[in-house]
Every structure is written in structure tokens, then in C-alpha cells.
Amino acid sequence: MARLLQWIGFLAGLGGLILQFSLTLPASMEAGRSLAGSIVFFFSFFTVLTNILVMLAHAAGLALAGKRLTFLQRPLVRAGLVPAIALVGLVYLFILSALWQPEGWWRVADATLHYVTPVIYTAWWLISGRDGSSRWRNPLLWLIWPLAYLAYALTRAPIAGEVPYPFLDYMENGWQQVAG
């Protein structure tokens, strides 16, 4: 069951990311961004970056990348991806899904990256990813990735003139609302 979940997670993640990329790039260029700007825009989302990490963790677990991704097989990293990918799903469910209603392939990509991959990775980890080595300090370490992303997104905002998520728009909403 665990190996099957890893295969499903890997394929869903890879497919969802490829689909999202193939939809986002032309739409971004239509909106006036250059090709390079559109690629940077695609990779500016926590959803995309976290799904890449989760997909690579599945690939590492399946030994699809040889020994190149062994870092992603460390128990601390595997466990830390659970709250990160859960955050992807929960923020989308409770905040972002109300902001737009995707249709067609956009809906497929959205559902895959925001609902399917979080559920599969979390289920995989609960079934076989845990090894009992988690310590009380680990949740603090698990915050490194989301906080690093937050620092990146907030630093990038004034340079790019946009934020990836409206609730991070401190230029529009002010720091107090973003922090609250």
C-alpha cells in the first residue's frame, strides 16, 4: 500500500505540476510577462514549490533518482513536508478557493496540487513514512521551509511588483493585516 501511494503521489504531483506549468506559462505571457518572467512567476508559489518537494520525496522513496535525493528521505524532512503540504491544502480550501473558480484543465490542476497531493502524501506518511524519531523540537524545524518561503515572497514583492497570494500583499493591505 505504501509503495502504491508513493507511485500515485509521484505521478499525481508530476502530472499536476506539468499541467499547471503548461497552463500558467501562456496565460502569464498573455498577461504581459516575458517568458523568463512567466517561469519565475510559476515558481513563485508555495503550492508549486512544496508540490515539487513532495514529488521529489516520492521519487526518492521509489529510488527513481538514485542517490541524488537522499536528503528528502531523512525522517525529519519527510515529516516536515506533511505540515507544509497540509498548509497548501488548508490555505486553498479556506482562503484561496473563494477567490476564483477554475474551470476545465485549470480545475484539474488546482484540485491535483491543492487536494490530491496533500492527501496522498499525508496518508503515505501516516501509513509508512513515520519512523518514531520525531522529537519535541522538530515542529520548530518544520517551520524553516514555510518561513523561508514567506521571507522570499515578501522580499520579492517590491522587486516584482506583485505577490503570489493576496493575503501576503503588504503593499496593498499593510503589514498589520498581513501579520494578523
PDB file of C-alpha atoms in Angstrom:
ATOM      1  CA  MET A   1       0.000   0.000   0.000  1.00  0.00           C
ATOM      2  CA  ALA A   2       2.793   2.433   0.910  1.00  0.00           C
ATOM      3  CA  ARG A   3       4.635   1.910  -2.373  1.00  0.00           C
ATOM      4  CA  LEU A   4       1.396   2.314  -4.316  1.00  0.00           C
ATOM      5  CA  LEU A   5       0.721   5.619  -2.532  1.00  0.00           C
ATOM      6  CA  GLN A   6       4.225   6.784  -3.400  1.00  0.00           C
ATOM      7  CA  TRP A   7       3.697   5.944  -7.062  1.00  0.00           C
ATOM      8  CA  ILE A   8       0.308   7.663  -7.100  1.00  0.00           C
ATOM      9  CA  GLY A   9       1.752  10.660  -5.254  1.00  0.00           C
ATOM     10  CA  PHE A  10       4.713  10.902  -7.612  1.00  0.00           C
ATOM     11  CA  LEU A  11       2.591  10.611 -10.760  1.00  0.00           C
ATOM     12  CA  ALA A  12      -0.141  12.954  -9.474  1.00  0.00           C
ATOM     13  CA  GLY A  13       2.448  15.519  -8.420  1.00  0.00           C
ATOM     14  CA  LEU A  14       4.368  15.297 -11.677  1.00  0.00           C
ATOM     15  CA  GLY A  15       1.199  15.416 -13.771  1.00  0.00           C
ATOM     16  CA  GLY A  16      -0.299  18.270 -11.762  1.00  0.00           C
ATOM     17  CA  LEU A  17       2.893  20.312 -11.983  1.00  0.00           C
ATOM     18  CA  ILE A  18       3.295  19.744 -15.719  1.00  0.00           C
ATOM     19  CA  LEU A  19      -0.347  20.641 -16.308  1.00  0.00           C
ATOM     20  CA  GLN A  20      -0.134  23.750 -14.124  1.00  0.00           C
ATOM     21  CA  PHE A  21       3.068  24.838 -15.887  1.00  0.00           C
ATOM     22  CA  SER A  22       1.557  24.307 -19.346  1.00  0.00           C
ATOM     23  CA  LEU A  23      -1.468  26.411 -18.374  1.00  0.00           C
ATOM     24  CA  THR A  24       0.340  29.113 -16.404  1.00  0.00           C
ATOM     25  CA  LEU A  25       3.092  29.908 -18.879  1.00  0.00           C
ATOM     26  CA  PRO A  26       0.907  31.013 -21.815  1.00  0.00           C
ATOM     27  CA  ALA A  27      -1.599  32.764 -19.523  1.00  0.00           C
ATOM     28  CA  SER A  28       1.230  34.633 -17.823  1.00  0.00           C
ATOM     29  CA  MET A  29       2.729  35.673 -21.145  1.00  0.00           C
ATOM     30  CA  GLU A  30      -0.705  36.809 -22.339  1.00  0.00           C
ATOM     31  CA  ALA A  31      -0.868  38.963 -19.207  1.00  0.00           C
ATOM     32  CA  GLY A  32       2.303  40.744 -20.367  1.00  0.00           C
ATOM     33  CA  ARG A  33       5.143  38.861 -18.705  1.00  0.00           C
ATOM     34  CA  SER A  34       8.161  37.723 -20.669  1.00  0.00           C
ATOM     35  CA  LEU A  35       8.983  34.028 -20.973  1.00  0.00           C
ATOM     36  CA  ALA A  36      11.584  34.327 -18.206  1.00  0.00           C
ATOM     37  CA  GLY A  37       9.198  36.390 -16.086  1.00  0.00           C
ATOM     38  CA  SER A  38       6.477  33.787 -16.590  1.00  0.00           C
ATOM     39  CA  ILE A  39       8.788  30.992 -15.475  1.00  0.00           C
ATOM     40  CA  VAL A  40       9.795  32.965 -12.377  1.00  0.00           C
ATOM     41  CA  PHE A  41       6.107  33.702 -11.730  1.00  0.00           C
ATOM     42  CA  PHE A  42       5.254  29.980 -11.900  1.00  0.00           C
ATOM     43  CA  PHE A  43       7.987  29.112  -9.411  1.00  0.00           C
ATOM     44  CA  SER A  44       6.948  31.903  -7.020  1.00  0.00           C
ATOM     45  CA  PHE A  45       4.096  29.913  -5.452  1.00  0.00           C
ATOM     46  CA  PHE A  46       4.397  27.946  -2.207  1.00  0.00           C
ATOM     47  CA  THR A  47       1.971  25.445  -3.730  1.00  0.00           C
ATOM     48  CA  VAL A  48       4.257  24.752  -6.681  1.00  0.00           C
ATOM     49  CA  LEU A  49       7.481  24.637  -4.689  1.00  0.00           C
ATOM     50  CA  THR A  50       6.030  22.411  -1.966  1.00  0.00           C
ATOM     51  CA  ASN A  51       4.494  20.076  -4.527  1.00  0.00           C
ATOM     52  CA  ILE A  52       7.893  19.814  -6.209  1.00  0.00           C
ATOM     53  CA  LEU A  53       9.461  18.856  -2.869  1.00  0.00           C
ATOM     54  CA  VAL A  54       6.723  16.303  -2.180  1.00  0.00           C
ATOM     55  CA  MET A  55       7.001  14.829  -5.677  1.00  0.00           C
ATOM     56  CA  LEU A  56      10.785  14.566  -5.295  1.00  0.00           C
ATOM     57  CA  ALA A  57      10.349  12.950  -1.871  1.00  0.00           C
ATOM     58  CA  HIS A  58       8.127  10.333  -3.512  1.00  0.00           C
ATOM     59  CA  ALA A  59      10.727   9.893  -6.283  1.00  0.00           C
ATOM     60  CA  ALA A  60      13.465   9.432  -3.688  1.00  0.00           C
ATOM     61  CA  GLY A  61      11.382   6.872  -1.828  1.00  0.00           C
ATOM     62  CA  LEU A  62      10.855   4.979  -5.067  1.00  0.00           C
ATOM     63  CA  ALA A  63      14.598   5.198  -5.842  1.00  0.00           C
ATOM     64  CA  LEU A  64      13.807   6.942  -9.148  1.00  0.00           C
ATOM     65  CA  ALA A  65      16.639   9.428  -8.673  1.00  0.00           C
ATOM     66  CA  GLY A  66      19.336   7.099  -7.431  1.00  0.00           C
ATOM     67  CA  LYS A  67      21.170   8.601  -4.501  1.00  0.00           C
ATOM     68  CA  ARG A  68      20.725  12.219  -5.562  1.00  0.00           C
ATOM     69  CA  LEU A  69      17.647  12.874  -3.416  1.00  0.00           C
ATOM     70  CA  THR A  70      18.562  11.011  -0.237  1.00  0.00           C
ATOM     71  CA  PHE A  71      18.160  14.271   1.718  1.00  0.00           C
ATOM     72  CA  LEU A  72      14.424  14.021   1.074  1.00  0.00           C
ATOM     73  CA  GLN A  73      14.360  10.584   2.677  1.00  0.00           C
ATOM     74  CA  ARG A  74      15.537  11.844   6.046  1.00  0.00           C
ATOM     75  CA  PRO A  75      12.777  11.335   8.629  1.00  0.00           C
ATOM     76  CA  LEU A  76      12.912  14.990   9.697  1.00  0.00           C
ATOM     77  CA  VAL A  77      12.445  16.180   6.113  1.00  0.00           C
ATOM     78  CA  ARG A  78       9.710  13.651   5.302  1.00  0.00           C
ATOM     79  CA  ALA A  79       7.830  14.640   8.443  1.00  0.00           C
ATOM     80  CA  GLY A  80       8.365  18.349   7.795  1.00  0.00           C
ATOM     81  CA  LEU A  81       6.753  18.065   4.385  1.00  0.00           C
ATOM     82  CA  VAL A  82       3.489  16.906   5.999  1.00  0.00           C
ATOM     83  CA  PRO A  83       2.588  20.261   7.606  1.00  0.00           C
ATOM     84  CA  ALA A  84       3.891  22.128   4.548  1.00  0.00           C
ATOM     85  CA  ILE A  85       1.728  20.219   2.062  1.00  0.00           C
ATOM     86  CA  ALA A  86      -1.189  20.269   4.525  1.00  0.00           C
ATOM     87  CA  LEU A  87      -0.809  24.058   4.644  1.00  0.00           C
ATOM     88  CA  VAL A  88      -1.105  24.089   0.843  1.00  0.00           C
ATOM     89  CA  GLY A  89      -4.423  22.268   1.025  1.00  0.00           C
ATOM     90  CA  LEU A  90      -5.860  24.111   4.002  1.00  0.00           C
ATOM     91  CA  VAL A  91      -4.999  27.618   2.807  1.00  0.00           C
ATOM     92  CA  TYR A  92      -6.515  26.818  -0.562  1.00  0.00           C
ATOM     93  CA  LEU A  93      -9.634  25.271   0.971  1.00  0.00           C
ATOM     94  CA  PHE A  94     -10.351  28.065   3.447  1.00  0.00           C
ATOM     95  CA  ILE A  95      -8.967  31.164   1.704  1.00  0.00           C
ATOM     96  CA  LEU A  96      -7.952  30.887  -1.919  1.00  0.00           C
ATOM     97  CA  SER A  97     -10.745  28.722  -3.314  1.00  0.00           C
ATOM     98  CA  ALA A  98     -13.202  31.546  -2.635  1.00  0.00           C
ATOM     99  CA  LEU A  99     -11.176  33.922  -4.812  1.00  0.00           C
ATOM    100  CA  TRP A 100     -11.606  32.102  -8.105  1.00  0.00           C
ATOM    101  CA  GLN A 101     -13.471  29.188  -9.603  1.00  0.00           C
ATOM    102  CA  PRO A 102     -11.216  27.473 -12.129  1.00  0.00           C
ATOM    103  CA  GLU A 103     -12.758  25.565 -14.988  1.00  0.00           C
ATOM    104  CA  GLY A 104     -11.578  22.850 -17.320  1.00  0.00           C
ATOM    105  CA  TRP A 105      -7.926  21.883 -17.070  1.00  0.00           C
ATOM    106  CA  TRP A 106      -7.298  24.700 -14.582  1.00  0.00           C
ATOM    107  CA  ARG A 107      -9.682  22.955 -12.215  1.00  0.00           C
ATOM    108  CA  VAL A 108      -7.896  19.627 -12.707  1.00  0.00           C
ATOM    109  CA  ALA A 109      -4.503  21.210 -11.978  1.00  0.00           C
ATOM    110  CA  ASP A 110      -5.880  23.077  -8.962  1.00  0.00           C
ATOM    111  CA  ALA A 111      -7.547  20.015  -7.463  1.00  0.00           C
ATOM    112  CA  THR A 112      -4.464  17.886  -8.035  1.00  0.00           C
ATOM    113  CA  LEU A 113      -1.978  20.294  -6.451  1.00  0.00           C
ATOM    114  CA  HIS A 114      -4.188  21.564  -3.624  1.00  0.00           C
ATOM    115  CA  TYR A 115      -6.195  18.497  -2.623  1.00  0.00           C
ATOM    116  CA  VAL A 116      -4.922  15.253  -4.167  1.00  0.00           C
ATOM    117  CA  THR A 117      -1.204  15.548  -3.456  1.00  0.00           C
ATOM    118  CA  PRO A 118      -1.659  16.785   0.133  1.00  0.00           C
ATOM    119  CA  VAL A 119      -3.990  13.886   0.957  1.00  0.00           C
ATOM    120  CA  ILE A 120      -1.780  11.277  -0.710  1.00  0.00           C
ATOM    121  CA  TYR A 121       1.449  12.476   0.898  1.00  0.00           C
ATOM    122  CA  THR A 122      -0.131  12.752   4.341  1.00  0.00           C
ATOM    123  CA  ALA A 123      -1.707   9.296   4.013  1.00  0.00           C
ATOM    124  CA  TRP A 124       1.608   7.827   2.848  1.00  0.00           C
ATOM    125  CA  TRP A 125       3.455   9.392   5.771  1.00  0.00           C
ATOM    126  CA  LEU A 126       0.884   8.179   8.300  1.00  0.00           C
ATOM    127  CA  ILE A 127       0.995   4.644   6.898  1.00  0.00           C
ATOM    128  CA  SER A 128       4.721   4.200   6.420  1.00  0.00           C
ATOM    129  CA  GLY A 129       6.664   7.447   6.453  1.00  0.00           C
ATOM    130  CA  ARG A 130       6.849   7.787  10.220  1.00  0.00           C
ATOM    131  CA  ASP A 131       9.727   6.119  11.964  1.00  0.00           C
ATOM    132  CA  GLY A 132       9.263   7.279  15.549  1.00  0.00           C
ATOM    133  CA  SER A 133      12.291   9.551  15.519  1.00  0.00           C
ATOM    134  CA  SER A 134      10.390  12.847  15.818  1.00  0.00           C
ATOM    135  CA  ARG A 135      11.354  14.976  18.791  1.00  0.00           C
ATOM    136  CA  TRP A 136       9.657  17.863  20.583  1.00  0.00           C
ATOM    137  CA  ARG A 137      11.826  20.393  18.733  1.00  0.00           C
ATOM    138  CA  ASN A 138      11.020  19.040  15.268  1.00  0.00           C
ATOM    139  CA  PRO A 139       7.917  21.208  14.718  1.00  0.00           C
ATOM    140  CA  LEU A 140      10.173  24.246  15.100  1.00  0.00           C
ATOM    141  CA  LEU A 141      12.456  22.834  12.411  1.00  0.00           C
ATOM    142  CA  TRP A 142       9.451  22.092  10.202  1.00  0.00           C
ATOM    143  CA  LEU A 143       8.751  25.841  10.172  1.00  0.00           C
ATOM    144  CA  ILE A 144      12.019  26.548   8.333  1.00  0.00           C
ATOM    145  CA  TRP A 145      10.599  25.842   4.863  1.00  0.00           C
ATOM    146  CA  PRO A 146       7.347  27.857   5.196  1.00  0.00           C
ATOM    147  CA  LEU A 147       9.183  30.758   6.863  1.00  0.00           C
ATOM    148  CA  ALA A 148      11.941  30.725   4.227  1.00  0.00           C
ATOM    149  CA  TYR A 149       9.250  30.862   1.557  1.00  0.00           C
ATOM    150  CA  LEU A 150       7.493  33.711   3.366  1.00  0.00           C
ATOM    151  CA  ALA A 151      10.753  35.679   3.510  1.00  0.00           C
ATOM    152  CA  TYR A 152      11.293  35.046  -0.210  1.00  0.00           C
ATOM    153  CA  ALA A 153       7.743  36.082  -1.160  1.00  0.00           C
ATOM    154  CA  LEU A 154       7.830  39.272   0.911  1.00  0.00           C
ATOM    155  CA  THR A 155      11.304  40.197  -0.358  1.00  0.00           C
ATOM    156  CA  ARG A 156      10.306  39.507  -3.958  1.00  0.00           C
ATOM    157  CA  ALA A 157       7.094  41.573  -3.719  1.00  0.00           C
ATOM    158  CA  PRO A 158       8.560  45.087  -4.087  1.00  0.00           C
ATOM    159  CA  ILE A 159      11.000  43.895  -6.750  1.00  0.00           C
ATOM    160  CA  ALA A 160       8.391  42.107  -8.865  1.00  0.00           C
ATOM    161  CA  GLY A 161       5.561  44.489  -8.005  1.00  0.00           C
ATOM    162  CA  GLU A 162       3.283  41.583  -7.147  1.00  0.00           C
ATOM    163  CA  VAL A 163       2.750  38.932  -4.513  1.00  0.00           C
ATOM    164  CA  PRO A 164       1.856  35.314  -5.204  1.00  0.00           C
ATOM    165  CA  TYR A 165      -1.009  35.317  -2.704  1.00  0.00           C
ATOM    166  CA  PRO A 166      -3.355  38.235  -1.948  1.00  0.00           C
ATOM    167  CA  PHE A 167      -3.188  37.703   1.818  1.00  0.00           C
ATOM    168  CA  LEU A 168       0.563  38.473   1.630  1.00  0.00           C
ATOM    169  CA  ASP A 169       0.065  41.805  -0.139  1.00  0.00           C
ATOM    170  CA  TYR A 170       1.502  44.161   2.465  1.00  0.00           C
ATOM    171  CA  MET A 171       1.842  46.914  -0.140  1.00  0.00           C
ATOM    172  CA  GLU A 172      -1.940  46.912  -0.618  1.00  0.00           C
ATOM    173  CA  ASN A 173      -3.172  45.753   2.801  1.00  0.00           C
ATOM    174  CA  GLY A 174      -0.435  46.973   5.145  1.00  0.00           C
ATOM    175  CA  TRP A 175       1.823  44.958   7.413  1.00  0.00           C
ATOM    176  CA  GLN A 176      -0.673  44.764  10.257  1.00  0.00           C
ATOM    177  CA  GLN A 177      -3.274  42.917   8.183  1.00  0.00           C
ATOM    178  CA  VAL A 178      -0.661  40.597   6.644  1.00  0.00           C
ATOM    179  CA  ALA A 179       0.809  39.789  10.064  1.00  0.00           C
ATOM    180  CA  GLY A 180      -2.624  39.354  11.654  1.00  0.00           C
TER     181      GLY A 180
END
